[in-house]
Coordinates of C-alpha atoms and ligand atoms in Angstrom, one line a residue:
X1 CA 16.0 -25.7 9.7
X2 CA 15.9 -22.0 10.9
X3 CA 14.0 -21.1 14.0
X4 CA 10.8 -19.5 12.8
X5 CA 9.1 -19.3 16.2
X6 CA 7.5 -15.8 16.0
X7 CA 8.7 -14.4 19.3
X8 CA 12.3 -15.5 18.8
X9 CA 12.4 -13.7 15.5
X10 CA 11.5 -10.3 16.9
X11 CA 12.7 -10.4 20.6
X12 CA 15.9 -8.5 19.7
X13 CA 13.7 -5.5 18.8
X14 CA 11.6 -5.4 21.9
X15 CA 10.7 -1.8 22.5
X16 CA 13.5 -0.8 20.1
X17 CA 13.5 2.1 17.6
X18 CA 16.0 3.0 15.0
X19 CA 17.0 6.7 15.4
X20 CA 20.1 8.5 14.0
X21 CA 21.7 5.2 12.9
X22 CA 21.4 3.5 16.3
X23 CA 19.0 1.3 18.2
X24 CA 17.4 2.9 21.1
X25 CA 14.9 1.6 23.7
X26 CA 11.7 3.5 23.6
X27 CA 10.6 5.0 27.0
X28 CA 6.9 5.3 26.2
X29 CA 4.1 2.9 27.0
X30 CA 4.4 -0.7 25.7
X31 CA 2.2 -2.0 22.9
X32 CA 1.7 -5.7 22.4
X33 CA 2.0 -7.1 18.9
X34 CA -0.3 -10.1 18.2
X35 CA -0.1 -13.1 15.9
X36 CA -3.5 -12.8 14.2
X37 CA -3.6 -16.5 13.5
X38 CA -3.3 -17.6 17.1
X39 CA -4.0 -14.6 19.3
X40 CA -0.6 -15.0 21.0
X41 CA 1.6 -12.0 21.7
X42 CA 4.7 -12.2 19.6
X43 CA 6.5 -9.1 21.0
X44 CA 6.3 -5.6 22.3
X45 CA 7.1 -2.2 20.8
X46 CA 7.0 1.2 22.5
X47 CA 4.7 4.1 21.7
X48 CA 7.3 6.8 20.9
X49 CA 7.4 9.9 23.0
X50 CA 7.3 13.4 21.6
X51 CA 11.0 13.7 22.5
X52 CA 11.8 10.5 20.5
X53 CA 9.9 11.7 17.5
X54 CA 11.7 15.0 17.7
X55 CA 15.1 13.2 17.9
X56 CA 14.3 11.2 14.8
X57 CA 13.2 14.2 12.8
X58 CA 16.2 16.2 14.0
X59 CA 18.5 13.4 12.9
X60 CA 16.8 13.3 9.5
X61 CA 17.2 17.0 9.2
X62 CA 20.9 16.9 10.1
X63 CA 21.6 14.1 7.7
X64 CA 19.7 15.8 4.8
X65 CA 22.3 18.2 3.3
X66 CA 25.0 15.5 2.8
X67 CA 22.6 12.9 1.5
X68 CA 21.0 15.3 -0.9
X69 CA 24.3 16.4 -2.3
X70 CA 25.8 13.0 -2.6
X71 CA 26.2 12.0 -6.3
X72 CA 23.3 9.9 -7.5
X73 CA 25.6 6.9 -8.0
X74 CA 26.4 6.9 -4.3
X75 CA 22.7 6.7 -3.4
X76 CA 22.1 4.1 -6.1
X77 CA 24.9 1.9 -4.7
X78 CA 23.4 2.1 -1.3
X79 CA 20.0 1.1 -2.6
X80 CA 21.5 -1.8 -4.6
X81 CA 23.2 -3.0 -1.4
X82 CA 19.9 -2.7 0.6
X83 CA 18.0 -4.7 -2.1
X84 CA 20.6 -7.5 -2.1
X85 CA 20.6 -7.7 1.8
X86 CA 16.8 -7.9 1.8
X87 CA 16.6 -10.5 -0.9
X88 CA 19.2 -12.6 0.8
X89 CA 17.2 -12.7 4.0
X90 CA 13.7 -13.0 2.4
X91 CA 12.7 -16.2 4.3
X92 CA 13.2 -14.8 7.8
X93 CA 11.8 -11.4 6.9
X94 CA 8.7 -13.1 5.4
X95 CA 8.3 -15.1 8.6
X96 CA 8.3 -11.9 10.7
X97 CA 5.6 -10.4 8.4
X98 CA 3.5 -13.6 8.6
X99 CA 3.8 -13.6 12.4
X100 CA 2.4 -10.1 12.8
X101 CA 0.1 -9.8 9.7
X102 CA -1.3 -13.3 9.1
X103 CA -0.6 -13.7 5.3
X104 CA 0.9 -17.1 4.4
X105 CA 4.7 -17.2 4.3
X106 CA 5.0 -17.8 0.6
X107 CA 3.0 -14.7 -0.1
X108 CA 4.9 -12.7 2.5
X109 CA 8.2 -13.8 0.8
X110 CA 6.8 -12.6 -2.6
X111 CA 6.2 -9.2 -1.0
X112 CA 9.8 -9.1 0.5
X113 CA 11.2 -10.0 -3.0
X114 CA 9.1 -7.1 -4.5
X115 CA 10.6 -4.8 -1.9
X116 CA 14.1 -5.8 -3.0
X117 CA 13.0 -5.2 -6.6
X118 CA 11.9 -1.7 -5.6
X119 CA 15.3 -1.0 -4.1
X120 CA 17.0 -2.0 -7.4
X121 CA 14.4 -0.1 -9.6
X122 CA 14.8 3.1 -7.7
X123 CA 18.6 2.7 -7.6
X124 CA 18.6 2.8 -11.4
X125 CA 16.1 5.6 -11.5
X126 CA 18.3 7.7 -9.1
X127 CA 20.9 8.1 -11.8
X128 CA 18.4 9.3 -14.4
X129 CA 16.8 12.3 -12.8
X130 CA 17.5 15.4 -14.8
X131 CA 16.1 18.8 -15.4
X132 CA 15.4 20.9 -18.5
X133 CA 16.6 23.9 -20.4
X134 CA 13.6 26.0 -21.3
X135 CA 13.6 28.5 -24.3
X136 CA 13.5 32.1 -23.3
X137 CA 11.7 35.2 -24.6
X138 CA 14.9 37.3 -25.2
X139 CA 18.4 36.5 -26.4
X140 CA 21.2 36.3 -23.7
X141 CA 19.0 34.4 -21.2
X142 CA 18.9 30.8 -20.2
X143 CA 16.3 29.1 -18.0
X144 CA 17.3 25.9 -16.2
X145 CA 14.6 23.9 -14.5
X146 CA 16.3 21.7 -11.9
X147 CA 15.0 19.1 -9.4
X148 CA 16.0 19.3 -5.7
X149 CA 15.0 16.8 -3.0
X150 CA 12.2 18.0 -0.8
X151 CA 13.9 17.4 2.5
X152 CA 12.6 15.3 5.5
X153 CA 9.8 12.9 4.7
X154 CA 7.5 11.3 7.2
X155 CA 6.2 8.0 6.0
X156 CA 3.0 6.7 7.7
X157 CA 2.0 3.3 6.6
X158 CA -0.8 0.7 7.1
X159 CA -0.6 -3.0 8.0
X160 CA -1.8 -4.8 4.9
X161 CA 1.5 -4.7 2.9
X162 CA 3.9 -4.0 5.8
X163 CA 7.1 -4.2 3.6
X164 CA 6.1 -2.8 0.2
X165 CA 4.2 0.2 1.5
X166 CA 7.2 1.2 3.6
X167 CA 9.5 0.3 0.8
X168 CA 8.1 2.5 -2.0
X169 CA 8.4 5.6 0.2
X170 CA 11.8 4.5 1.5
X171 CA 13.3 3.7 -1.9
X172 CA 12.0 6.9 -3.6
X173 CA 13.3 9.0 -0.7
X174 CA 16.7 7.4 -0.8
X175 CA 16.9 7.7 -4.5
X176 CA 15.8 11.4 -4.5
X177 CA 18.2 12.5 -1.7
X178 CA 15.5 12.9 0.9
X179 CA 15.8 11.6 4.5
X180 CA 13.0 9.8 6.1
X181 CA 11.2 9.0 9.4
X182 CA 9.0 6.0 9.1
X183 CA 6.0 5.3 11.4
X184 CA 4.7 1.8 10.6
X185 CA 1.3 0.6 11.5
X186 CA 0.7 -0.3 15.1
X187 CA -0.2 -3.9 14.1
X188 CA 3.0 -4.6 11.9
X189 CA 6.0 -2.7 13.3
X190 CA 8.5 -5.6 13.3
X191 CA 8.6 -5.8 9.5
X192 CA 9.6 -2.1 9.4
X193 CA 12.2 -2.7 12.2
X194 CA 13.6 -5.6 10.1
X195 CA 14.0 -3.3 7.2
X196 CA 15.8 -0.8 9.5
X197 CA 18.2 -3.5 10.4
X198 CA 19.0 -4.0 6.7
X199 CA 19.5 -0.2 6.3
X200 CA 22.1 -0.3 9.1
X201 CA 23.8 -3.3 7.5
X202 CA 23.9 -1.6 4.1
X203 CA 25.9 1.3 5.6
X204 CA 23.4 4.0 4.8
X205 CA 24.6 7.1 6.8
X206 CA 23.1 7.8 10.3
X207 CA 19.9 9.8 10.3
X208 CA 19.0 9.1 6.6
X209 CA 16.5 6.5 7.7
X210 CA 14.7 6.4 11.1
X211 CA 11.9 4.2 12.3
X212 CA 9.7 5.2 15.3
X213 CA 7.0 2.9 16.5
X214 CA 3.7 3.7 18.1
X215 CA 0.1 4.8 17.6
X216 CA -1.1 6.9 14.7
X217 CA -3.0 9.3 16.9
X218 CA 0.1 10.1 18.9
X219 CA 3.3 9.3 16.9
X220 CA 1.7 9.7 13.4
X221 CA 0.0 13.0 14.4
X222 CA 3.3 14.3 15.9
X223 CA 5.0 13.7 12.6
X224 CA 2.2 15.4 10.7
X225 CA 2.5 18.5 13.0
X226 CA 6.3 18.6 13.2
X227 CA 7.6 21.9 11.6
X228 CA 10.8 20.1 10.4
X229 CA 8.9 17.5 8.3
X230 CA 8.6 18.7 4.7
X231 CA 6.5 16.0 3.2
X232 CA 4.0 13.4 4.4
X233 CA 3.9 10.2 2.4
X234 CA 0.8 8.5 3.8
X235 CA -0.9 5.2 2.9
X236 CA -4.0 4.3 4.8
X237 CA -7.8 4.9 5.0
X238 CA -9.5 7.8 3.3
X239 CA -10.8 9.0 6.8
X240 CA -7.3 9.2 8.3
X241 CA -5.9 10.7 5.0
X242 CA -8.5 13.5 5.2
X243 CA -7.8 14.0 8.9
X244 CA -4.1 14.4 8.1
X245 CA -4.8 16.9 5.4
X246 CA -7.1 18.9 7.7
X247 CA -5.0 18.7 10.8
X248 CA -1.6 19.6 9.3
X249 CA -0.8 23.0 10.8
X250 CA 1.5 24.2 8.0
X251 CA 1.9 23.9 4.3
X252 CA 3.6 20.6 3.4
X253 CA 3.9 18.4 0.4
X254 CA 1.6 15.3 0.7
X255 CA 1.0 12.1 -1.1
X256 CA -2.1 10.3 0.1
X257 CA -2.7 6.7 -1.1
X258 CA -6.1 6.0 0.4
X259 CA -9.0 3.5 0.4
X260 CA -11.0 2.0 -2.5
X261 CA -14.1 0.1 -3.3
X262 CA -12.9 -1.3 -6.6
X263 CA -15.4 -2.5 -9.2
X264 CA -15.0 -5.3 -11.8
X265 CA -17.1 -5.5 -15.0
X266 CA -17.6 -8.7 -16.9
X267 CA -19.3 -8.3 -20.3
X268 CA -21.0 -10.9 -22.5
X269 CA -17.9 -11.1 -24.7
X270 CA -15.6 -12.0 -21.8
X271 CA -13.7 -15.2 -21.3
X272 CA -15.7 -16.3 -18.3
X273 CA -13.2 -18.8 -16.9
X274 CA -10.5 -16.1 -16.9
X275 CA -12.9 -13.6 -15.3
X276 CA -13.8 -16.1 -12.5
X277 CA -10.1 -16.8 -11.9
X278 CA -9.3 -13.1 -11.8
X279 CA -12.2 -12.3 -9.5
X280 CA -11.2 -15.1 -7.1
X281 CA -7.6 -13.8 -6.9
X282 CA -8.3 -10.1 -6.6
X283 CA -11.3 -10.4 -4.2
X284 CA -9.7 -12.8 -1.7
X285 CA -5.9 -12.5 -1.9
X286 CA -4.5 -11.2 1.4
X287 CA -8.0 -11.9 2.8
X288 CA -9.4 -9.0 0.7
X289 CA -7.2 -6.6 2.7
X290 CA -5.9 -4.7 -0.3
X291 CA -6.8 -1.2 -1.3
X292 CA -7.2 -2.5 -4.9
X293 CA -9.3 -5.6 -3.9
X294 CA -12.3 -6.2 -6.0
X295 CA -15.2 -5.3 -3.7
X296 CA -18.1 -5.5 -6.2
X297 CA -18.6 -7.2 -9.6
X298 CA -21.1 -6.3 -12.4
X299 CA -21.9 -9.1 -14.8
X300 CA -23.8 -9.0 -18.1
X301 CA -27.2 -10.6 -17.7
X302 CA -26.6 -13.3 -20.3
X303 CA -23.6 -14.7 -18.4
X304 CA -24.6 -13.7 -14.8
X305 CA -25.9 -17.0 -13.5
X306 CA -23.0 -19.0 -14.8
X307 CA -20.4 -16.5 -13.5
X308 CA -22.0 -16.5 -10.0
X309 CA -22.0 -20.3 -9.7
X310 CA -18.4 -20.6 -10.9
X311 CA -17.2 -17.8 -8.6
X312 CA -18.9 -19.5 -5.6
X313 CA -17.2 -22.8 -6.4
X314 CA -13.8 -21.1 -6.8
X315 CA -14.2 -19.2 -3.5
X316 CA -15.1 -22.5 -1.7
X317 CA -12.0 -24.2 -3.1
X318 CA -9.5 -21.7 -1.6
X319 CA -7.4 -23.2 1.2
X320 CA -7.3 -21.3 4.6
X321 CA -4.6 -21.8 7.1
X322 CA -2.2 -20.5 9.7
X323 CA 0.2 -18.7 7.4
X324 CA 3.2 -19.7 9.5
X325 CA 2.5 -23.4 9.5
X326 CA 0.8 -23.5 6.0
X327 CA 3.1 -21.3 3.9
X328 CA 1.3 -22.4 0.7
X329 CA -2.3 -21.8 1.9
X330 CA -4.3 -19.5 -0.4
X331 CA -5.3 -17.3 2.5
X332 CA -4.4 -16.9 6.2
X333 CA -5.9 -15.0 9.1
X334 CA -7.1 -11.5 8.8
X335 CA -4.7 -9.0 10.5
X336 CA -7.0 -8.1 13.4
X337 CA -10.5 -8.1 14.8
X338 CA -11.3 -4.7 13.3
X339 CA -11.4 -5.6 9.6
X340 CA -13.1 -8.9 10.5
X341 CA -16.0 -7.2 12.3
X342 CA -16.4 -4.7 9.4
X343 CA -16.6 -7.6 7.0
X344 CA -19.3 -9.2 9.1
X345 CA -21.2 -5.9 9.3
X346 CA -21.1 -5.6 5.5
X347 CA -22.3 -9.2 5.1
X348 CA -25.2 -8.8 7.6
X349 CA -26.2 -5.5 6.0
X350 CA -26.4 -7.1 2.5
X351 CA -28.2 -10.2 3.7
X352 CA -30.8 -8.0 5.4
X353 CA -31.4 -6.3 2.1
X354 CA -31.9 -9.6 0.3
X355 CA -28.5 -10.4 -1.1
X356 CA -28.1 -14.1 -1.8
X357 CA -25.2 -16.0 0.0
X358 CA -23.3 -18.1 -2.6
X359 CA -20.2 -19.1 -0.7
X360 CA -18.6 -18.6 2.7
X361 CA -20.5 -16.4 5.2
X362 CA -18.9 -17.8 8.4
X363 CA -15.6 -18.7 10.0
X364 CA -14.0 -22.0 8.9
X365 CA -14.6 -24.8 11.4
X366 CA -11.9 -26.5 13.4
X367 CA -9.9 -26.0 16.6
X368 CA -6.9 -24.6 14.6
X369 CA -9.1 -21.6 13.7
X370 CA -10.6 -21.0 17.1
X371 CA -8.2 -18.2 18.4
X372 CA -7.4 -16.4 15.1
X373 CA -9.2 -13.9 13.0
X374 CA -10.3 -16.3 10.3
X375 CA -13.2 -16.1 7.9
X376 CA -14.2 -18.0 4.8
X377 CA -14.0 -16.2 1.4
X378 CA -17.6 -15.0 0.9
X379 CA -19.6 -14.3 -2.3
X380 CA -22.9 -12.5 -2.3
X381 CA -25.1 -12.4 -5.4
X382 CA -28.1 -10.1 -6.4
X383 CA -26.5 -7.1 -4.7
X384 CA -27.7 -3.5 -5.1
X385 CA -26.1 -0.1 -4.3
X386 CA -28.4 0.1 -1.2
X387 CA -25.9 -2.4 0.3
X388 CA -22.7 -1.2 2.0
X389 CA -20.6 -3.8 0.3
X390 CA -21.3 -2.1 -3.1
X391 CA -20.3 1.5 -2.1
X392 CA -18.0 1.3 1.0
X393 CA -14.6 -0.3 1.3
X394 CA -15.0 -3.7 3.1
X395 CA -11.3 -4.5 3.3
X396 CA -12.1 -8.2 3.9
X397 CA -12.9 -11.5 2.2
X398 CA -16.3 -10.4 0.9
X399 CA -17.4 -9.6 -2.7
X400 CA -20.9 -8.5 -3.9
X401 CA -22.1 -9.4 -7.4
X402 CA -24.9 -7.8 -9.5
X403 CA -26.1 -8.1 -13.0
X404 CA -26.3 -5.4 -15.6
X405 CA -28.3 -4.9 -18.9
X406 CA -26.1 -2.4 -20.8
X407 CA -22.5 -1.3 -20.7
X408 CA -23.6 2.3 -20.0
X409 CA -25.4 1.1 -16.8
X410 CA -22.3 -1.0 -15.7
X411 CA -19.9 1.9 -16.2
X412 CA -22.2 4.3 -14.4
X413 CA -22.5 2.0 -11.4
X414 CA -18.8 1.4 -11.4
X415 CA -18.1 5.1 -11.2
X416 CA -20.9 5.8 -8.7
X417 CA -18.8 5.6 -5.4
X418 CA -16.6 8.3 -3.9
X419 CA -13.5 6.2 -4.6
X420 CA -11.4 6.1 -7.7
X421 CA -8.5 3.8 -7.1
X422 CA -8.6 0.7 -9.5
X423 CA -11.2 -0.9 -11.8
X424 CA -11.1 -4.3 -13.5
X425 CA -12.8 -5.5 -16.6
X426 CA -13.0 -8.7 -18.6
X427 CA -14.2 -8.3 -22.3
X428 CA -13.0 -9.4 -25.7
X429 CA -15.0 -6.9 -27.8
X430 CA -12.7 -4.1 -28.9
X431 CA -15.3 -1.4 -28.6
X432 CA -16.2 -2.5 -25.1
X433 CA -12.5 -2.6 -24.1
X434 CA -11.9 0.9 -25.5
X435 CA -15.0 2.4 -23.7
X436 CA -14.0 0.7 -20.4
X437 CA -10.4 2.0 -20.5
X438 CA -11.6 5.5 -21.4
X439 CA -14.7 5.8 -19.2
X440 CA -13.7 4.2 -15.8
X441 CA -12.9 7.1 -13.5
X442 CA -9.9 5.9 -11.5
X443 CA -6.1 5.8 -11.4
X444 CA -5.7 2.2 -12.6
X445 CA -7.7 0.2 -15.1
X446 CA -6.8 -3.5 -15.6
X447 CA -8.4 -5.3 -18.5
X448 CA -8.4 -9.1 -18.8
X449 CA -6.0 -9.2 -15.9
X450 CA -6.3 -8.4 -12.2
X451 CA -2.6 -7.5 -11.6
X452 CA -3.1 -3.8 -12.0
X453 CA 0.3 -2.6 -10.9
X454 CA 3.8 -2.9 -12.2
X455 CA 7.0 -1.4 -10.7
X456 CA 7.7 1.0 -13.6
X457 CA 4.2 2.5 -14.0
X458 CA 2.6 5.1 -11.8
X459 CA 0.1 4.0 -9.2
X460 CA -2.4 6.3 -7.4
X461 CA -6.0 7.1 -6.8
X462 CA -8.6 9.8 -7.7
X463 CA -11.4 11.3 -5.7
X464 CA -11.4 10.0 -2.1
X465 CA -8.8 7.4 -3.0
X466 CA -6.0 10.0 -2.8
X467 CA -3.5 12.4 -4.4
X468 CA -0.1 11.7 -5.9
X469 CA 1.6 8.6 -7.2
X470 CA 3.9 5.9 -6.1
X471 CA 5.8 3.4 -8.3
X472 CA 7.5 4.2 -11.5
X473 CA 9.4 7.4 -12.4
X474 CA 6.4 9.4 -11.4
X475 CA 6.6 8.0 -7.8
X476 CA 10.2 9.2 -7.6
X477 CA 9.4 12.7 -8.9
X478 CA 7.0 13.2 -6.0
X479 CA 10.1 13.5 -3.8
X480 CA 11.5 16.6 -5.6
X481 CA 10.8 20.3 -5.7
X482 CA 11.3 22.1 -9.0
X483 CA 13.5 25.2 -9.2
X484 CA 13.6 27.6 -12.1
X485 CA 17.0 29.3 -12.4
X486 CA 16.8 32.2 -14.9
X487 CA 20.3 33.2 -16.0
X488 CA 21.5 36.2 -18.0
X489 CA 24.8 35.3 -19.7
X490 CA 24.5 38.0 -22.4
X491 CA 25.7 35.9 -25.3
X492 CA 23.8 37.0 -28.4
X493 CA 22.1 39.9 -26.6
Ligands
LIG501 P1 -5.4 3.7 8.8 O1 -6.2 3.4 10.0 O2 -5.8 4.9 8.0 O3 -3.9 3.8 9.3 C1 -2.8 4.1 8.4 C2 -1.6 4.6 9.2 O4 -2.0 5.9 9.7 C3 -1.3 3.8 10.4 O5 0.1 3.8 10.6 C4 -1.9 4.5 11.5 O6 -1.4 4.3 12.8 C5 -1.7 5.9 11.1 N1 -2.6 6.9 11.7 C6 -3.8 6.7 12.3 N2 -4.3 7.9 12.8 C7 -3.4 8.9 12.5 C8 -3.3 10.3 12.7 N3 -4.2 10.9 13.4 N4 -2.2 10.9 12.3 C9 -1.2 10.3 11.6 N5 -1.3 9.0 11.4 C10 -2.3 8.3 11.8 O7 -5.4 2.5 7.8 P2 -5.1 1.0 8.1 O8 -6.4 0.5 8.8 O9 -3.8 0.8 8.7 O10 -5.0 0.4 6.6 C11 -6.1 0.1 5.8 C12 -6.4 1.2 4.9 O11 -5.3 1.6 4.1 C13 -7.5 0.9 3.9 O12 -8.4 1.9 3.8 C14 -6.8 0.7 2.6 O13 -7.6 0.9 1.4 C15 -5.7 1.7 2.7 N6 -4.6 1.4 1.8 C16 -4.4 2.2 0.6 C17 -3.4 1.8 -0.3 C18 -3.2 2.7 -1.5 O14 -2.1 2.6 -2.1 N7 -4.1 3.5 -1.9 C19 -2.6 0.7 0.0 C20 -2.9 0.0 1.1 C21 -3.8 0.3 2.0 P3 -2.0 3.0 13.7 O15 -1.7 1.8 13.0 O16 -1.1 3.1 14.9 O17 -3.4 3.3 13.9
LIG502 MG1 -6.2 1.6 11.6

């Protein structure tokens, strides 16, 4: 039986960063990393100094020309090796993630396996990037449109999916021929350091991948402002995304994958049992700490009462546990005190405005929950847009439900927030399905399913939910510049 005691898993990376192909002890202030299920400190990382950030960017710049000009097959082989190494060590990597993030180990392992899948997907895509030959206006000319990797990427990532959200940026960068400096979230740095260890094992050249730890406002901001960083690949809140856009002192490429307040619509024609199962999964998985979580649900009047009752029952039936000890629990602890207090604030605000509590509403009882950030999956009915839960991102295990009279009304309400990430709908009437897919104003629409994303389709938001795409071929193309080469060869002139 492997030793999955959290601190022994990560002690080798105490205050370590991965810069220019080597491990280096950070000289900045120490940051404690907490197990959110127990409150215990599992390890320490360092807040990188400006010099360390600069060394990482300099290493990435130095490594760029050779990596960019390597034949795509070389980069593909490296990504395949990386994917194999990650998959082979999925149990231990998952335990590290659970120890710092709180999600149950089985779910964490699924995320690690999806990271490995991303490595293989982008390995294959790496060999299929090509340009175009464009018709010209005069004989004797030829126009080539070619793709060239952008350069040095700074990846800044949140704590809710500590492996995948690093991985999409890492894999696309490696496939494209970019080099990368990763700044993981303060709460979940060890998953990123575990990925760096696999990068080293895979024999990826020094400087191509670097991981610096520390705070967003210091280390993240230093990357945003660094003149040698050519692209920012950011996933996080809309507020920080906007701050990055505003505070960046020079013109840089940016992809911003930001927050959401995702709606679900259930029409009278829907399969209600399927809709309830979908709502339960996508409202509460990862304790609702998903940018594409269902935050609010609009249900046709005729089926509203039935839907609300069944959703309450399903929410109450979810099992909650310490994700390390209960790998198969439905949900674990929330990642920190901050999203828990926001969840409670949204709950109290809605109750004050006469929402009806259907399930949850408090922490689970028992000594095993006393020191962790636990909360019961919570369902509120009779909600209105005067309540924060219906218009702001909660990012916790809370969902608001409201009834609607017409599909026009439901679509208007669904589109009425500043976000545009994902929307979900359950319906069996073809006209309803067509209107929902056409009229919901967001980057992803999932109909009769709540698994909105697949590896080979683009994923991204509109409005305050972001710019640019990850996943799919489109996610890879975000890492290239185009170049038009107009050539006079004279043949036929
Ligand atoms: P966050 O507070 O915006 O932080 C995201 C990252 O930005 C962290 O690494 C953070 O560092 C860093 N950061 C903070 N201030 C910075 C600054 N001034 N300059 C540069 N970097 C800075 O988000 P979070 O609380 O970690 O994550 C939750 C949010 O992410 C939610 O809004 C969620 O919807 C969003 N999200 C979006 C997607 C998507 O694909 N659209 C996916 C997942 C999550 P520290 O950790 O050190 O503060
Ligand atoms: Mg934060």
